[in-house]
PDB file of C-alpha atoms in Angstrom:
ATOM      1  CA  VAL Z   1      17.897  22.903 -19.128  1.00 83.00           C
ATOM      2  CA  GLY Z   2      15.633  19.876 -18.908  1.00 89.00           C
ATOM      3  CA  THR Z   3      12.080  18.587 -18.858  1.00 94.00           C
ATOM      4  CA  ILE Z   4      10.813  15.946 -16.472  1.00 96.00           C
ATOM      5  CA  THR Z   5       7.458  14.292 -15.918  1.00 97.00           C
ATOM      6  CA  VAL Z   6       6.203  14.135 -12.361  1.00 97.00           C
ATOM      7  CA  THR Z   7       3.346  11.882 -11.244  1.00 98.00           C
ATOM      8  CA  PHE Z   8       1.661  12.399  -7.885  1.00 98.00           C
ATOM      9  CA  TRP Z   9       0.053   9.439  -6.113  1.00 97.00           C
ATOM     10  CA  GLY Z  10      -2.613   9.533  -3.404  1.00 96.00           C
ATOM     11  CA  ARG Z  11      -3.380  12.587  -1.291  1.00 95.00           C
ATOM     12  CA  ILE Z  12      -0.746  14.858  -2.888  1.00 96.00           C
ATOM     13  CA  SER Z  13      -2.532  14.622  -6.248  1.00 96.00           C
ATOM     14  CA  ASP Z  14      -5.082  17.032  -4.698  1.00 95.00           C
ATOM     15  CA  GLN Z  15      -2.294  19.631  -4.360  1.00 95.00           C
ATOM     16  CA  PHE Z  16      -0.368  19.058  -7.578  1.00 96.00           C
ATOM     17  CA  GLY Z  17      -2.699  17.229  -9.959  1.00 97.00           C
ATOM     18  CA  LYS Z  18      -2.124  13.719 -11.215  1.00 97.00           C
ATOM     19  CA  LYS Z  19       0.721  14.469 -13.601  1.00 97.00           C
ATOM     20  CA  GLN Z  20       2.817  17.498 -14.534  1.00 95.00           C
ATOM     21  CA  GLN Z  21       5.469  18.134 -17.099  1.00 95.00           C
ATOM     22  CA  ILE Z  22       8.009  20.482 -15.546  1.00 93.00           C
ATOM     23  CA  ASP Z  23      10.703  22.497 -17.302  1.00 91.00           C
ATOM     24  CA  LEU Z  24      13.628  22.960 -14.971  1.00 85.00           C
ATOM     25  CA  LYS Z  25      16.094  25.833 -15.176  1.00 84.00           C
ATOM     26  CA  GLU Z  26      18.517  23.750 -13.146  1.00 83.00           C
ATOM     27  CA  LEU Z  27      18.290  19.993 -12.864  1.00 80.00           C
ATOM     28  CA  GLY Z  28      19.645  19.520  -9.320  1.00 90.00           C
ATOM     29  CA  SER Z  29      18.501  16.686  -7.053  1.00 93.00           C
ATOM     30  CA  ILE Z  30      15.233  15.223  -5.804  1.00 94.00           C
ATOM     31  CA  SER Z  31      15.682  17.355  -2.711  1.00 94.00           C
ATOM     32  CA  ASP Z  32      15.857  20.510  -4.879  1.00 93.00           C
ATOM     33  CA  LEU Z  33      12.706  19.431  -6.717  1.00 93.00           C
ATOM     34  CA  ARG Z  34      10.928  18.962  -3.375  1.00 94.00           C
ATOM     35  CA  LYS Z  35      11.850  22.540  -2.423  1.00 93.00           C
ATOM     36  CA  THR Z  36      10.701  23.906  -5.790  1.00 92.00           C
ATOM     37  CA  LEU Z  37       7.312  22.195  -5.544  1.00 93.00           C
ATOM     38  CA  GLY Z  38       6.924  22.704  -1.775  1.00 94.00           C
ATOM     39  CA  GLY Z  39       3.800  21.704   0.203  1.00 94.00           C
ATOM     40  CA  ASP Z  40       3.696  18.140   1.510  1.00 94.00           C
ATOM     41  CA  LEU Z  41       6.669  17.172  -0.657  1.00 95.00           C
ATOM     42  CA  LEU Z  42       8.936  18.733   1.969  1.00 93.00           C
ATOM     43  CA  LYS Z  43       7.962  15.809   4.235  1.00 92.00           C
ATOM     44  CA  PRO Z  44      10.068  12.621   3.913  1.00 89.00           C
ATOM     45  CA  ALA Z  45       6.934  10.456   4.303  1.00 91.00           C
ATOM     46  CA  PHE Z  46       6.199  11.333   0.667  1.00 95.00           C
ATOM     47  CA  ARG Z  47       8.668   8.993  -1.017  1.00 95.00           C
ATOM     48  CA  ALA Z  48      10.261   9.621  -4.397  1.00 96.00           C
ATOM     49  CA  ILE Z  49      10.636   7.236  -7.316  1.00 96.00           C
ATOM     50  CA  VAL Z  50      12.737   7.955 -10.392  1.00 95.00           C
ATOM     51  CA  ASN Z  51      12.347   5.834 -13.505  1.00 95.00           C
ATOM     52  CA  GLY Z  52      10.588   3.116 -11.521  1.00 93.00           C
ATOM     53  CA  GLU Z  53      13.030   2.870  -8.584  1.00 93.00           C
ATOM     54  CA  PHE Z  54      12.797   4.248  -5.045  1.00 93.00           C
ATOM     55  CA  ILE Z  55      15.528   6.811  -4.749  1.00 92.00           C
ATOM     56  CA  ALA Z  56      17.384   8.897  -2.149  1.00 89.00           C
ATOM     57  CA  ASN Z  57      16.820  12.638  -1.845  1.00 88.00           C
ATOM     58  CA  ASP Z  58      20.326  13.522  -2.993  1.00 89.00           C
ATOM     59  CA  ALA Z  59      19.917  11.568  -6.239  1.00 91.00           C
ATOM     60  CA  PRO Z  60      20.421  13.798  -9.273  1.00 92.00           C
ATOM     61  CA  ILE Z  61      17.672  14.476 -11.789  1.00 93.00           C
ATOM     62  CA  THR Z  62      18.459  14.189 -15.476  1.00 92.00           C
ATOM     63  CA  ASP Z  63      16.598  15.422 -18.536  1.00 93.00           C
ATOM     64  CA  GLY Z  64      13.654  13.197 -19.446  1.00 95.00           C
ATOM     65  CA  ASP Z  65      13.392  11.547 -16.002  1.00 95.00           C
ATOM     66  CA  GLU Z  66      10.059  10.148 -14.884  1.00 96.00           C
ATOM     67  CA  VAL Z  67       9.679  11.189 -11.268  1.00 97.00           C
ATOM     68  CA  GLU Z  68       6.885   9.987  -8.980  1.00 97.00           C
ATOM     69  CA  PHE Z  69       5.957  11.146  -5.497  1.00 97.00           C
ATOM     70  CA  MET Z  70       3.917   8.851  -3.276  1.00 97.00           C
ATOM     71  CA  SER Z  71       1.624   9.801  -0.428  1.00 96.00           C
ATOM     72  CA  PRO Z  72       1.739   7.399   2.552  1.00 95.00           C
ATOM     73  CA  VAL Z  73       0.514   3.999   1.393  1.00 96.00           C
ATOM     74  CA  GLY Z  74      -1.709   1.316   2.871  1.00 94.00           C
ATOM     75  CA  GLY Z  75      -4.267  -1.169   1.651  1.00 92.00           C
ATOM     76  CA  GLY Z  76      -6.445  -3.815   3.269  1.00 89.00           C
TER      77      GLY Z  76
ATOM     78  CA  LEU V   1     -10.790 -21.218  -0.339  1.00 91.00           C
ATOM     79  CA  GLU V   2     -12.047 -24.763  -0.917  1.00 92.00           C
ATOM     80  CA  HIS V   3      -9.615 -25.168  -3.811  1.00 95.00           C
ATOM     81  CA  PHE V   4      -6.758 -23.779  -1.685  1.00 96.00           C
ATOM     82  CA  ARG V   5      -7.671 -26.125   1.170  1.00 94.00           C
ATOM     83  CA  THR V   6      -7.821 -29.271  -0.945  1.00 95.00           C
ATOM     84  CA  ALA V   7      -4.574 -28.281  -2.722  1.00 96.00           C
ATOM     85  CA  HIS V   8      -2.840 -28.485   0.692  1.00 95.00           C
ATOM     86  CA  ALA V   9      -3.940 -31.859   1.948  1.00 94.00           C
ATOM     87  CA  GLU V  10      -0.748 -32.184   4.009  1.00 96.00           C
ATOM     88  CA  ALA V  11      -1.702 -29.087   6.027  1.00 96.00           C
ATOM     89  CA  GLY V  12      -3.135 -29.484   9.497  1.00 96.00           C
ATOM     90  CA  GLY V  13      -4.657 -26.011   9.441  1.00 96.00           C
ATOM     91  CA  VAL V  14      -5.900 -23.436   6.965  1.00 98.00           C
ATOM     92  CA  VAL V  15      -6.552 -19.829   8.004  1.00 98.00           C
ATOM     93  CA  SER V  16      -8.442 -17.369   5.856  1.00 98.00           C
ATOM     94  CA  PHE V  17      -9.103 -13.679   6.310  1.00 98.00           C
ATOM     95  CA  ILE V  18     -11.425 -11.353   4.427  1.00 98.00           C
ATOM     96  CA  GLY V  19     -11.215  -7.586   4.854  1.00 97.00           C
ATOM     97  CA  GLN V  20     -14.308  -5.703   3.739  1.00 97.00           C
ATOM     98  CA  VAL V  21     -15.468  -2.118   3.423  1.00 96.00           C
ATOM     99  CA  ARG V  22     -16.788  -1.154   6.843  1.00 92.00           C
ATOM    100  CA  GLY V  23     -20.297   0.267   6.782  1.00 89.00           C
ATOM    101  CA  GLU V  24     -20.131   3.145   9.238  1.00 81.00           C
ATOM    102  CA  THR V  25     -23.554   4.729   9.328  1.00 76.00           C
ATOM    103  CA  GLU V  26     -23.867   7.886  11.446  1.00 80.00           C
ATOM    104  CA  PRO V  27     -23.414  10.812  11.127  1.00 86.00           C
ATOM    105  CA  ASP V  28     -21.795  10.672   7.679  1.00 88.00           C
ATOM    106  CA  PRO V  29     -22.346   7.285   6.059  1.00 90.00           C
ATOM    107  CA  VAL V  30     -19.546   5.574   4.130  1.00 90.00           C
ATOM    108  CA  GLU V  31     -20.787   4.579   0.690  1.00 93.00           C
ATOM    109  CA  ALA V  32     -17.686   3.026  -0.857  1.00 96.00           C
ATOM    110  CA  LEU V  33     -13.917   2.896  -0.822  1.00 96.00           C
ATOM    111  CA  TYR V  34     -11.805   3.727  -3.848  1.00 97.00           C
ATOM    112  CA  LEU V  35      -8.445   1.957  -4.023  1.00 97.00           C
ATOM    113  CA  GLU V  36      -5.720   2.981  -6.389  1.00 97.00           C
ATOM    114  CA  ALA V  37      -2.630   0.865  -7.061  1.00 97.00           C
ATOM    115  CA  HIS V  38       0.694   1.671  -8.693  1.00 97.00           C
ATOM    116  CA  PRO V  39       0.988   0.104 -12.177  1.00 95.00           C
ATOM    117  CA  THR V  40       4.190  -1.821 -11.356  1.00 95.00           C
ATOM    118  CA  LEU V  41       5.288  -1.403  -7.733  1.00 96.00           C
ATOM    119  CA  THR V  42       2.131  -2.654  -5.989  1.00 97.00           C
ATOM    120  CA  GLU V  43       2.394  -6.147  -7.408  1.00 96.00           C
ATOM    121  CA  SER V  44       6.172  -6.480  -7.048  1.00 96.00           C
ATOM    122  CA  GLY V  45       5.890  -5.284  -3.424  1.00 96.00           C
ATOM    123  CA  ILE V  46       3.219  -7.863  -2.603  1.00 97.00           C
ATOM    124  CA  GLU V  47       5.258 -10.600  -4.268  1.00 97.00           C
ATOM    125  CA  ALA V  48       8.297  -9.634  -2.159  1.00 97.00           C
ATOM    126  CA  ALA V  49       6.121  -9.693   0.984  1.00 97.00           C
ATOM    127  CA  ILE V  50       4.826 -13.168   0.080  1.00 97.00           C
ATOM    128  CA  THR V  51       8.433 -14.400  -0.255  1.00 97.00           C
ATOM    129  CA  LYS V  52       9.287 -12.800   3.103  1.00 97.00           C
ATOM    130  CA  THR V  53       6.244 -14.385   4.784  1.00 97.00           C
ATOM    131  CA  ARG V  54       7.084 -17.809   3.357  1.00 97.00           C
ATOM    132  CA  GLY V  55      10.664 -17.426   4.602  1.00 97.00           C
ATOM    133  CA  ARG V  56       9.650 -16.376   8.076  1.00 96.00           C
ATOM    134  CA  PHE V  57       6.875 -18.854   8.885  1.00 97.00           C
ATOM    135  CA  ASN V  58       6.643 -22.567   8.400  1.00 97.00           C
ATOM    136  CA  ILE V  59       3.758 -22.538   5.935  1.00 98.00           C
ATOM    137  CA  LEU V  60       2.836 -24.724   3.002  1.00 98.00           C
ATOM    138  CA  GLY V  61       0.790 -22.195   1.049  1.00 97.00           C
ATOM    139  CA  LEU V  62      -0.183 -18.517   0.913  1.00 98.00           C
ATOM    140  CA  ASP V  63      -2.825 -16.911  -1.269  1.00 97.00           C
ATOM    141  CA  VAL V  64      -3.396 -13.143  -1.488  1.00 97.00           C
ATOM    142  CA  ALA V  65      -5.964 -11.246  -3.553  1.00 97.00           C
ATOM    143  CA  HIS V  66      -6.461  -7.488  -3.275  1.00 97.00           C
ATOM    144  CA  ARG V  67      -9.067  -5.461  -5.150  1.00 98.00           C
ATOM    145  CA  THR V  68      -8.693  -1.993  -6.615  1.00 98.00           C
ATOM    146  CA  GLY V  69     -11.191   0.543  -7.945  1.00 97.00           C
ATOM    147  CA  LEU V  70     -14.498   1.504  -6.356  1.00 98.00           C
ATOM    148  CA  ILE V  71     -15.651  -1.032  -3.754  1.00 98.00           C
ATOM    149  CA  PRO V  72     -19.089  -0.585  -2.155  1.00 97.00           C
ATOM    150  CA  VAL V  73     -19.741  -1.035   1.587  1.00 95.00           C
ATOM    151  CA  GLY V  74     -19.845  -4.669   2.635  1.00 96.00           C
ATOM    152  CA  GLU V  75     -17.809  -5.942  -0.305  1.00 97.00           C
ATOM    153  CA  THR V  76     -14.453  -7.671  -0.029  1.00 98.00           C
ATOM    154  CA  ILE V  77     -11.248  -5.594  -0.279  1.00 97.00           C
ATOM    155  CA  VAL V  78      -8.691  -8.251   0.523  1.00 98.00           C
ATOM    156  CA  TYR V  79      -8.543 -12.023   0.878  1.00 97.00           C
ATOM    157  CA  ILE V  80      -5.723 -14.032   2.440  1.00 98.00           C
ATOM    158  CA  ALA V  81      -5.394 -17.754   2.979  1.00 98.00           C
ATOM    159  CA  THR V  82      -2.523 -19.614   4.616  1.00 98.00           C
ATOM    160  CA  ALA V  83      -1.959 -23.333   5.061  1.00 98.00           C
ATOM    161  CA  ALA V  84       0.482 -24.919   7.510  1.00 98.00           C
ATOM    162  CA  ARG V  85       1.196 -28.248   9.127  1.00 98.00           C
ATOM    163  CA  HIS V  86       0.354 -26.646  12.483  1.00 97.00           C
ATOM    164  CA  ARG V  87      -2.252 -23.961  13.096  1.00 97.00           C
ATOM    165  CA  ARG V  88      -0.031 -21.382  14.841  1.00 97.00           C
ATOM    166  CA  ASP V  89       2.117 -20.854  11.736  1.00 97.00           C
ATOM    167  CA  ALA V  90      -0.994 -20.382   9.611  1.00 98.00           C
ATOM    168  CA  PHE V  91      -2.440 -17.778  12.024  1.00 98.00           C
ATOM    169  CA  LEU V  92       0.854 -15.887  12.391  1.00 97.00           C
ATOM    170  CA  ALA V  93       1.609 -15.805   8.662  1.00 98.00           C
ATOM    171  CA  ALA V  94      -1.867 -14.453   7.865  1.00 98.00           C
ATOM    172  CA  ASP V  95      -1.520 -11.772  10.559  1.00 97.00           C
ATOM    173  CA  PHE V  96       1.978 -10.791   9.347  1.00 97.00           C
ATOM    174  CA  MET V  97       0.822 -10.535   5.728  1.00 97.00           C
ATOM    175  CA  MET V  98      -2.161  -8.381   6.726  1.00 97.00           C
ATOM    176  CA  ASP V  99       0.090  -5.998   8.680  1.00 95.00           C
ATOM    177  CA  TYR V 100       2.219  -5.626   5.542  1.00 96.00           C
ATOM    178  CA  LEU V 101      -0.849  -4.938   3.401  1.00 96.00           C
ATOM    179  CA  LYS V 102      -2.206  -2.337   5.853  1.00 94.00           C
ATOM    180  CA  THR V 103       0.991  -0.309   6.230  1.00 93.00           C
ATOM    181  CA  GLU V 104       3.408  -1.005   3.373  1.00 94.00           C
ATOM    182  CA  ALA V 105       1.516  -2.295   0.352  1.00 97.00           C
ATOM    183  CA  ILE V 106       1.333   0.388  -2.313  1.00 97.00           C
ATOM    184  CA  PHE V 107      -2.312   1.380  -2.374  1.00 97.00           C
ATOM    185  CA  TRP V 108      -4.015   4.705  -1.868  1.00 97.00           C
ATOM    186  CA  LYS V 109      -7.492   4.724  -0.393  1.00 96.00           C
ATOM    187  CA  ARG V 110     -10.214   7.272  -0.767  1.00 96.00           C
ATOM    188  CA  GLU V 111     -13.374   7.026   1.263  1.00 94.00           C
ATOM    189  CA  HIS V 112     -16.616   8.051  -0.395  1.00 94.00           C
ATOM    190  CA  ARG V 113     -19.002   9.413   2.204  1.00 92.00           C
ATOM    191  CA  ALA V 114     -22.319  11.199   1.895  1.00 89.00           C
ATOM    192  CA  SER V 115     -20.437  14.505   2.480  1.00 92.00           C
ATOM    193  CA  GLY V 116     -17.762  13.918  -0.178  1.00 93.00           C
ATOM    194  CA  THR V 117     -14.482  12.036  -0.606  1.00 94.00           C
ATOM    195  CA  HIS V 118     -11.504  11.879   1.778  1.00 92.00           C
ATOM    196  CA  TRP V 119      -8.100  10.225   1.482  1.00 94.00           C
ATOM    197  CA  ILE V 120      -7.424   7.739   4.258  1.00 91.00           C
ATOM    198  CA  GLU V 121      -3.977   6.642   5.359  1.00 87.00           C
ATOM    199  CA  PRO V 122      -2.802   4.089   7.926  1.00 86.00           C
ATOM    200  CA  ARG V 123      -3.603   4.960  11.552  1.00 87.00           C
ATOM    201  CA  ALA V 124      -0.969   4.997  14.324  1.00 89.00           C
ATOM    202  CA  LYS V 125      -2.480   1.696  15.489  1.00 91.00           C
ATOM    203  CA  ASP V 126      -1.766   0.092  12.084  1.00 91.00           C
ATOM    204  CA  TYR V 127       1.924   1.108  12.238  1.00 90.00           C
ATOM    205  CA  LYS V 128       2.123  -0.157  15.831  1.00 91.00           C
ATOM    206  CA  ASP V 129       0.645  -3.502  14.783  1.00 91.00           C
ATOM    207  CA  ALA V 130       3.244  -3.815  12.004  1.00 92.00           C
ATOM    208  CA  GLU V 131       6.093  -2.928  14.405  1.00 92.00           C
ATOM    209  CA  ARG V 132       5.285  -5.914  16.648  1.00 92.00           C
ATOM    210  CA  TRP V 133       7.025  -8.217  14.180  1.00 92.00           C
ATOM    211  CA  GLN V 134      10.379  -6.465  14.633  1.00 88.00           C
ATOM    212  CA  ASN V 135      10.361  -7.538  18.284  1.00 78.00           C
ATOM    213  CA  LEU V 136       9.392 -11.105  17.449  1.00 74.00           C
ATOM    214  CA  ALA V 137      12.335 -11.895  15.185  1.00 59.00           C
TER     215      ALA V 137
END
């Protein structure tokens, strides 16, 4: 149905790699994508970004979206 | 810092802070810290935090520089300078900005030790430090 690109930042890149192109049978929401990928992405601390904007879990995914998942952040 | 200080001649106090890679030695020495930033959101987040800090404290100037990439032990990670008419505002603004950088700024850190590499994330103490500001509104 659609293809999205997913980038993984920080610790979760050890589980999923840095970037994946994923073909989805059903587009669904960010929450559905979290369930499909599993692992740490089931935890809300790993925030989602779609096309450069922080986004809620019930936001729909559309074909061609650039999704990013972030591990907990912190600098200094 | 000297340039920042002279650029704020009307300030009564200038505070600066340097965060550096801590050289823990035994039993598994830290060799370096690798910092990764997001290509767009790290900078916009820091800019928003600077605006927030300027709005919250009575300061005349605020400078922030944060490194990315591989940083060896003992080298600077972050530099902050604040200038204010009175010292307390300069101290508080620097502390507030550092709490933002430690817990909310979009960086991912990986420690390089003799035994290998490990991701490091904020400690409970860092989040607690950042929470103080909610009670000091």
